[in-house]
Short mmCIF file of C-alpha atoms and ligand atoms in Angstrom, two decimals:
data_model
loop_
_atom_site.label_atom_id
_atom_site.label_comp_id
_atom_site.label_asym_id
_atom_site.label_seq_id
_atom_site.Cartn_x
_atom_site.Cartn_y
_atom_site.Cartn_z
CA MET L 20 143.41 125.05 128.53
CA ARG L 21 141.49 123.32 130.59
CA ARG L 22 138.06 124.47 129.38
CA VAL L 23 139.00 123.93 125.97
CA TRP L 24 139.42 120.12 126.82
CA THR L 25 136.42 119.99 128.85
CA THR L 26 134.60 121.54 125.60
CA LYS L 27 136.39 119.13 123.45
CA VAL L 28 135.50 115.76 125.65
CA LEU L 29 131.79 117.10 126.08
CA LEU L 30 131.47 117.28 122.10
CA ALA L 31 132.84 114.34 121.49
CA SER L 32 130.66 112.45 123.97
CA ALA L 33 127.47 114.12 122.44
CA VAL L 34 128.72 112.97 118.79
CA ALA L 35 129.37 109.46 120.11
CA ALA L 36 125.90 109.45 122.21
CA LEU L 37 124.08 110.61 118.80
CA MET L 38 126.07 108.13 116.45
CA THR L 39 125.33 105.28 118.83
CA VAL L 40 121.57 106.10 118.88
CA ALA L 41 121.56 106.33 115.23
CA GLY L 42 123.81 102.84 114.75
CA ILE L 43 121.34 101.10 117.15
CA GLN L 44 118.38 102.16 114.87
CA LEU L 45 120.27 101.37 111.48
CA TYR L 46 121.45 97.94 113.00
CA GLU L 47 117.60 97.26 113.83
CA HIS L 48 116.47 98.17 110.68
CA ARG L 49 118.87 95.96 108.49
CA HIS L 50 117.75 93.02 110.84
CA HIS L 51 114.30 93.56 110.90
CA SER L 52 112.42 90.59 109.78
CA LEU L 53 109.10 91.08 107.30
CA PRO L 54 107.03 87.65 107.72
CA ILE L 55 105.30 86.94 104.44
CA ILE L 56 103.02 84.34 103.89
CA ALA L 57 103.38 81.62 101.00
CA GLY L 58 99.61 81.18 99.86
CA PRO L 59 97.97 78.12 98.87
CA GLY L 60 99.06 78.72 95.33
CA VAL L 61 102.72 78.04 96.47
CA THR L 62 104.07 74.68 94.99
CA LYS L 63 107.67 75.16 95.17
CA VAL L 64 110.27 77.55 97.28
CA ALA L 65 113.89 77.91 95.99
CA MET L 66 116.63 80.66 96.51
CA LEU L 67 117.85 82.91 93.76
CA SER L 68 121.13 81.16 94.71
CA ASP L 69 119.98 77.95 93.27
CA TYR L 70 120.25 79.29 89.80
CA ALA L 71 124.05 80.86 90.87
CA GLU L 72 126.07 79.66 93.00
CA GLY L 73 127.94 83.10 93.58
CA LEU L 74 124.93 83.93 95.72
CA LYS L 75 125.22 81.31 97.92
CA GLY L 76 125.54 82.75 101.96
CA THR L 77 125.61 86.43 100.88
CA PRO L 78 123.18 88.94 102.14
CA ALA L 79 122.05 89.31 98.33
CA ASP L 80 120.11 85.81 98.27
CA THR L 81 116.46 85.88 98.52
CA PHE L 82 113.27 83.85 98.22
CA VAL L 83 111.65 82.64 94.82
CA PHE L 84 108.22 81.32 95.05
CA PHE L 85 106.54 79.02 92.46
CA LEU L 86 102.98 78.91 91.67
CA GLU L 87 102.69 76.05 89.24
CA GLY L 88 99.08 75.36 87.59
CA LYS L 89 97.82 71.90 87.18
CA GLU L 90 98.06 72.24 83.84
CA ALA L 91 101.21 73.52 81.65
CA GLY L 92 100.71 77.13 79.91
CA GLY L 93 102.66 80.66 80.20
CA LYS L 94 105.16 81.41 82.70
CA ILE L 95 105.39 84.85 84.10
CA LEU L 96 108.13 86.12 86.25
CA ILE L 97 107.03 89.02 89.05
CA ILE L 98 109.96 90.86 90.24
CA ALA L 99 109.59 93.28 93.32
CA ASN L 100 111.64 95.48 95.20
CA THR L 101 114.33 96.08 92.29
CA HIS L 102 114.25 99.37 93.86
CA SER L 103 113.10 99.05 97.57
CA ASN L 104 112.22 102.54 98.04
CA GLU L 105 109.15 102.13 95.65
CA PRO L 106 107.04 99.92 98.29
CA ALA L 107 103.86 99.40 95.79
CA ALA L 108 106.07 96.57 94.20
CA ILE L 109 106.18 94.45 97.02
CA LEU L 110 102.67 95.04 98.16
CA THR L 111 101.53 93.96 95.08
CA SER L 112 103.69 90.91 94.84
CA LEU L 113 102.36 89.84 98.26
CA ILE L 114 98.82 90.20 97.36
CA PHE L 115 99.90 87.64 94.34
CA LEU L 116 101.79 85.37 96.57
CA GLU L 117 99.39 85.16 99.63
CA ASN L 118 96.06 84.68 97.39
CA ALA L 119 96.78 83.73 93.75
CA ILE L 120 95.50 80.13 92.89
CA VAL L 121 96.93 79.19 89.37
CA GLU L 122 95.24 76.75 87.11
CA LYS L 123 97.27 76.77 84.19
CA GLY L 124 100.74 77.83 83.32
CA THR L 125 103.18 78.73 86.04
CA LEU L 126 103.63 82.13 88.24
CA ILE L 127 107.21 82.68 89.60
CA ILE L 128 107.52 85.42 92.43
CA ILE L 129 110.63 87.34 93.87
CA PRO L 130 109.64 89.59 96.23
CA GLN L 131 112.51 91.08 97.76
CA PHE L 132 114.72 91.15 94.72
CA ASN L 133 116.98 93.60 95.80
CA ASN L 134 117.44 92.26 99.59
CA SER L 135 120.49 94.25 100.46
CA GLY L 136 118.73 97.53 99.13
CA SER L 137 115.49 96.71 101.38
CA ARG L 138 118.28 96.72 104.24
CA ASN L 139 119.62 100.23 103.19
CA THR L 140 118.38 103.73 103.93
CA ARG L 141 119.06 107.11 102.47
CA PRO L 142 119.53 108.97 105.88
CA GLY L 143 120.67 112.14 104.30
CA ASP L 144 117.30 112.47 102.79
CA GLY L 145 115.48 111.85 106.03
CA TYR L 146 113.81 108.65 104.77
CA PRO L 147 111.68 107.06 107.57
CA LEU L 148 112.74 103.38 108.18
CA TYR L 149 109.44 101.68 108.20
CA PHE L 150 105.91 101.92 107.24
CA GLU L 151 103.03 100.11 108.23
CA ILE L 152 99.89 98.76 106.49
CA PRO L 153 96.57 98.59 108.22
CA THR L 154 94.80 94.99 108.06
CA ASP L 155 91.95 93.21 109.59
CA TRP L 156 94.26 91.67 112.31
CA GLY L 157 96.43 94.56 113.19
CA LYS L 158 99.42 96.39 111.50
CA LYS L 159 101.83 94.85 108.91
CA LYS L 160 105.42 96.34 109.53
CA PHE L 161 107.56 96.86 106.24
CA ARG L 162 111.04 98.23 106.15
CA ILE L 163 111.86 101.28 103.45
CA GLY L 164 114.87 100.57 101.71
CA ASN L 165 116.91 102.30 99.28
CA ARG L 166 117.14 102.26 95.67
CA GLU L 167 120.88 100.91 95.83
CA ALA L 168 122.16 98.02 97.78
CA SER L 169 123.98 98.75 100.97
CA PRO L 170 127.55 99.40 100.79
CA LEU L 171 128.07 96.93 103.61
CA ASP L 172 127.15 94.48 101.16
CA GLN L 173 128.89 95.52 97.96
CA TRP L 174 131.88 97.67 98.68
CA PRO L 175 134.07 99.70 97.17
CA ASP L 176 132.19 101.35 94.40
CA PRO L 177 134.31 102.29 91.53
CA ASP L 178 134.83 105.73 90.36
CA VAL L 179 132.41 105.13 87.24
CA TYR L 180 130.33 101.96 86.75
CA VAL L 181 131.44 100.02 83.32
CA HIS L 182 128.18 98.09 82.26
CA TYR L 183 128.86 94.30 81.45
CA PRO L 184 128.68 93.46 78.86
CA ASP L 185 128.30 96.76 76.89
CA ARG L 186 130.83 98.60 78.44
CA GLN L 187 128.91 101.64 78.49
CA LEU L 188 129.59 104.14 81.47
CA LEU L 189 127.30 104.36 84.26
CA SER L 190 127.22 106.42 87.52
CA PHE L 191 129.07 105.03 90.37
CA LEU L 192 126.10 104.27 92.29
CA ASP L 193 124.57 102.24 89.69
CA VAL L 194 126.85 99.27 90.30
CA ARG L 195 124.66 98.73 93.24
CA ASN L 196 121.17 99.29 91.32
CA THR L 197 119.65 96.24 90.50
CA ASN L 198 117.97 98.27 87.42
CA ARG L 199 121.47 98.98 85.88
CA THR L 200 123.22 95.56 86.52
CA TRP L 201 121.58 93.52 83.98
CA PRO L 202 122.25 91.00 82.44
CA GLY L 203 124.67 90.44 84.83
CA ARG L 204 127.12 88.05 85.40
CA ALA L 205 128.14 84.95 87.47
CA ASN L 206 131.23 86.39 89.20
CA GLY L 207 130.79 90.21 88.60
CA PRO L 208 129.81 92.48 91.65
CA LEU L 209 127.23 91.27 93.73
CA MET L 210 124.35 93.25 91.96
CA GLU L 211 125.31 91.75 88.67
CA ARG L 212 125.21 88.21 90.30
CA VAL L 213 121.70 89.18 91.55
CA THR L 214 120.31 89.77 88.02
CA HIS L 215 122.54 87.07 86.47
CA ALA L 216 120.86 84.73 88.47
CA ALA L 217 117.14 86.26 87.54
CA MET L 218 118.42 85.71 84.28
CA GLU L 219 119.34 82.02 84.86
CA ILE L 220 115.69 81.45 86.28
CA MET L 221 114.19 82.80 83.01
CA ARG L 222 116.48 80.95 80.61
CA LYS L 223 116.37 77.44 82.73
CA GLU L 224 112.63 78.12 83.33
CA GLU L 225 111.70 79.35 80.11
CA VAL L 226 110.04 82.33 80.94
CA ASP L 227 107.46 83.94 78.91
CA ILE L 228 107.01 87.44 80.57
CA ALA L 229 108.83 89.04 83.13
CA LEU L 230 107.15 91.87 84.74
CA ASP L 231 109.65 94.40 87.12
CA ILE L 232 107.55 96.59 89.37
CA HIS L 233 108.25 100.04 89.91
CA GLY L 234 107.31 103.41 90.78
CA ALA L 235 108.56 106.88 89.62
CA GLU L 236 107.97 110.36 90.25
CA THR L 237 105.04 112.44 89.28
CA MET L 238 107.78 114.98 87.66
CA PHE L 239 109.09 112.48 85.33
CA PRO L 240 107.74 111.43 82.22
CA VAL L 241 108.34 107.80 82.27
CA THR L 242 105.69 107.31 85.41
CA ASN L 243 102.37 105.72 85.14
CA CYS L 244 103.28 103.48 82.42
CA ILE L 245 104.70 100.25 80.91
CA VAL L 246 108.08 100.39 79.78
CA ALA L 247 108.31 98.00 76.76
CA PRO L 248 111.04 96.97 74.27
CA GLU L 249 109.98 96.26 70.56
CA LYS L 250 109.26 92.66 71.55
CA SER L 251 106.95 93.74 74.15
CA MET L 252 105.46 96.51 72.37
CA ARG L 253 102.23 95.26 71.19
CA ILE L 254 101.11 93.46 74.37
CA ALA L 255 101.94 96.47 76.31
CA MET L 256 99.83 98.67 74.18
CA LEU L 257 96.83 96.54 74.20
CA THR L 258 97.42 96.24 77.83
CA SER L 259 97.50 99.81 78.19
CA LEU L 260 94.29 101.07 76.08
CA THR L 261 92.41 98.23 77.79
CA VAL L 262 92.81 99.16 81.57
CA LYS L 263 92.07 102.78 80.49
CA ALA L 264 89.05 101.97 78.70
CA ARG L 265 87.78 99.17 80.89
CA GLU L 266 89.26 100.42 84.43
CA GLY L 267 89.49 103.92 84.16
CA PHE L 268 92.86 104.97 85.01
CA GLU L 269 95.64 106.41 83.28
CA ASN L 270 98.60 104.42 81.71
CA HIS L 271 100.52 104.90 78.54
CA VAL L 272 103.51 102.85 76.94
CA GLU L 273 107.13 103.92 77.03
CA PRO L 274 109.32 102.50 74.66
CA SER L 275 112.72 101.00 76.10
CA PRO L 276 115.63 102.80 74.62
CA SER L 277 117.95 100.49 73.28
CA GLY L 278 121.02 102.61 73.42
CA PHE L 279 120.72 102.59 77.46
CA ARG L 280 122.02 99.95 78.91
CA GLY L 281 121.63 97.46 82.19
CA LEU L 282 117.72 97.93 82.44
CA SER L 283 115.35 94.89 82.81
CA HIS L 284 113.05 96.23 80.24
CA ARG L 285 116.13 96.10 77.92
CA GLU L 286 118.72 93.40 78.72
CA ILE L 287 115.98 90.64 79.76
CA GLY L 288 114.38 90.93 76.15
CA ASP L 289 117.99 90.89 74.50
CA TYR L 290 119.35 88.26 76.94
CA SER L 291 116.39 85.58 77.07
CA ASP L 292 113.06 84.72 75.29
CA ALA L 293 111.09 86.36 77.69
CA LEU L 294 108.94 89.34 76.99
CA PRO L 295 109.94 92.15 79.52
CA PHE L 296 107.66 94.97 81.05
CA LEU L 297 108.62 97.49 83.45
CA LEU L 298 105.31 99.02 85.16
CA GLU L 299 105.67 102.23 86.69
CA ALA L 300 102.89 103.86 89.20
CA PRO L 301 103.47 107.44 90.46
CA ILE L 302 105.04 107.73 93.83
CA PRO L 303 105.06 111.44 95.31
CA PHE L 304 107.37 110.67 97.89
CA LEU L 305 110.07 110.35 95.39
CA ASP L 306 109.53 113.76 93.83
CA GLN L 307 112.39 116.26 94.68
CA PRO L 308 110.22 119.36 95.45
CA THR L 309 108.16 118.04 98.24
CA GLY L 310 107.69 118.70 101.92
CA PRO L 311 109.14 116.31 104.71
CA LYS L 312 109.27 112.58 103.62
CA THR L 313 107.03 111.31 105.93
CA VAL L 314 105.46 107.90 106.29
CA ASP L 315 102.06 109.82 105.30
CA LEU L 316 103.54 111.03 102.27
CA LEU L 317 104.64 107.65 101.26
CA LEU L 318 101.22 106.20 101.76
CA ASP L 319 98.83 108.86 100.75
CA GLY L 320 101.27 111.00 98.29
CA LYS L 321 99.36 114.05 99.38
CA ASP L 322 101.67 117.39 99.13
CA PRO L 323 100.98 120.64 98.78
CA PHE L 324 104.17 121.51 96.77
CA LEU L 325 103.11 119.02 94.17
CA LEU L 326 99.43 120.10 94.26
CA SER L 327 100.41 123.72 93.24
CA LEU L 328 103.07 122.40 90.44
CA SER L 329 100.32 120.62 89.32
CA LYS L 330 97.97 123.27 88.75
CA LYS L 331 100.98 124.72 86.93
CA GLY L 332 100.84 121.72 84.50
CA LYS L 333 104.43 120.74 85.46
CA LEU L 334 103.41 117.14 86.60
CA PHE L 335 103.32 114.16 84.29
CA VAL L 336 100.12 112.63 86.15
CA PRO L 337 96.61 113.47 87.31
CA TYR L 338 96.65 115.08 90.59
CA ASP L 339 94.49 116.62 93.22
CA GLU L 340 93.87 116.94 96.92
CA SER L 341 93.26 113.43 97.12
CA GLY L 342 97.03 112.60 96.66
CA TRP L 343 97.95 109.44 95.31
CA PRO L 344 97.23 106.78 97.63
CA MET L 345 99.05 103.39 97.75
CA ASP L 346 95.71 101.30 97.10
CA LYS L 347 95.59 103.07 93.97
CA ARG L 348 99.12 102.64 93.00
CA VAL L 349 98.77 98.80 93.89
CA GLY L 350 95.82 98.30 92.51
CA GLN L 351 96.96 99.74 89.01
CA HIS L 352 99.94 97.27 88.87
CA CYS L 353 97.59 94.30 89.95
CA SER L 354 95.61 95.40 87.03
CA VAL L 355 98.39 95.91 84.22
CA ILE L 356 99.79 92.48 85.40
CA LEU L 357 96.84 90.68 85.16
CA GLU L 358 96.00 92.50 81.88
CA ILE L 359 99.37 91.85 80.13
CA MET L 360 98.87 87.74 81.38
CA ASN L 361 95.45 88.35 79.36
CA GLN L 362 96.79 89.67 76.48
CA HIS L 363 99.70 87.14 76.41
CA SER L 364 97.17 84.08 76.66
CA ARG L 365 95.28 85.76 73.77
CA LYS L 366 98.10 85.98 71.56
CA TYR L 367 99.80 82.98 72.49
CA PRO L 368 96.75 80.49 73.41
CA GLU L 369 99.19 77.51 74.13
CA LYS L 370 100.70 79.67 76.67
CA THR L 371 97.78 80.65 78.52
CA THR L 372 97.88 81.58 82.52
CA THR L 373 94.80 81.21 84.11
CA ILE L 374 94.69 82.55 87.49
CA ARG L 375 92.26 83.32 89.90
CA ASN L 376 91.65 85.33 93.42
CA VAL L 377 93.71 88.33 92.76
CA PRO L 378 91.91 91.49 92.96
CA ARG L 379 91.77 94.22 90.22
CA TYR L 380 92.25 97.92 90.48
CA ALA L 381 88.61 98.64 91.78
CA ASP L 382 88.71 96.01 94.61
CA VAL L 383 92.31 97.15 95.89
CA VAL L 384 90.98 100.71 95.92
CA GLU L 385 87.49 99.61 97.58
CA LYS L 386 88.94 97.27 100.30
CA GLY L 387 92.65 98.44 100.73
CA VAL L 388 95.90 96.77 100.19
CA GLY L 389 95.90 95.10 103.77
CA TYR L 390 92.62 93.21 103.07
CA TYR L 391 94.55 91.01 101.09
CA PHE L 392 97.33 90.17 103.73
CA HIS L 393 96.94 87.34 105.87
CA ASN L 394 97.95 86.91 109.73
CA PRO L 395 101.18 85.57 110.07
CA ASP L 396 100.60 84.52 113.73
CA GLU L 397 97.78 82.28 112.53
CA THR L 398 99.49 80.82 109.86
CA GLU L 399 101.18 77.19 109.84
CA LYS L 400 104.92 78.18 110.44
CA LYS L 401 105.95 76.11 107.53
CA ASN L 402 104.05 78.78 105.19
CA VAL L 403 105.80 82.04 106.82
CA TYR L 404 109.12 83.04 105.52
CA ASP L 405 110.86 86.02 106.84
CA ILE L 406 112.28 88.34 104.25
ZN1 ZN E 11 112.50 102.05 90.63
#
């Protein structure tokens, strides 16, 4: 009898010890700050809750940066980290935020759109908690978040998520997925309040173009592409053809299905005057049949299983021994964004956006993403924001 009790106590202690170690790591990840810099182009900093009261004081609130040119023109909204496990998005948005100078028009940037999701993880999939980008001044450390907001911030989940306002039935998890909760509502579940606030920005600021940056599996057909509804289609097509011809990387356009509700590329266009575009770049890390989900896989996209699948024609993107490095993915996003602005300016000259100091694909691939990030320790404190 005594031996049984000793075993029970030992096992319980071991479990408690493991839970404590893991719990401390998860607590630190949730509270880890990422210092980012409002660059010389930033003219105003707001919060998402300034556009939707229901977000005030919640863990879903997040910074909204405005880069206003001296001359009026087009208004462009860049949304990154809708899905925080697709980090090319935040890296791209920070290149714009830290470097862009807007001469004409306005750039609005939300680098950490699903703030709660960026503080969540996916332990069952063995996700690492952080990744680092080398820069001239050291390594910049980022949290690896999850696709959904943390259940610590929005709970409980329903059995089925009934989309608002279409009442389409979606997976229970999608109630925490800010690419299923569009257009949202002021007093809905927390993530609906996040998308509602972004809709309010678009309506109040009269945004012309909304860009939602993502990454998608190489085995998923909707990857390496621009997803666009009917109203954005012409600009998306011209952008895709131009970057392919001039910059030499693959890109295509996918139509936004009108019967699949809750997605940014559908609802933003239906509930505001903005033209939505969802940008996908390949992210091998998210594919199912890969080796361990390591930081190396996240950053260089090299995986032997995907390589062999590619030889069997199972991938939707070109893939070889060089994998799919982060610099390429971020460079593609930079070029596609700049080209969408360019095509929009050509079609609507009175809504021209002129920005400089943002690199295109070839520059990012040559110099690396980290080249464009500035040292927070050498930046005036008032321009450093923890996200
Ligand atoms: Zn995504």
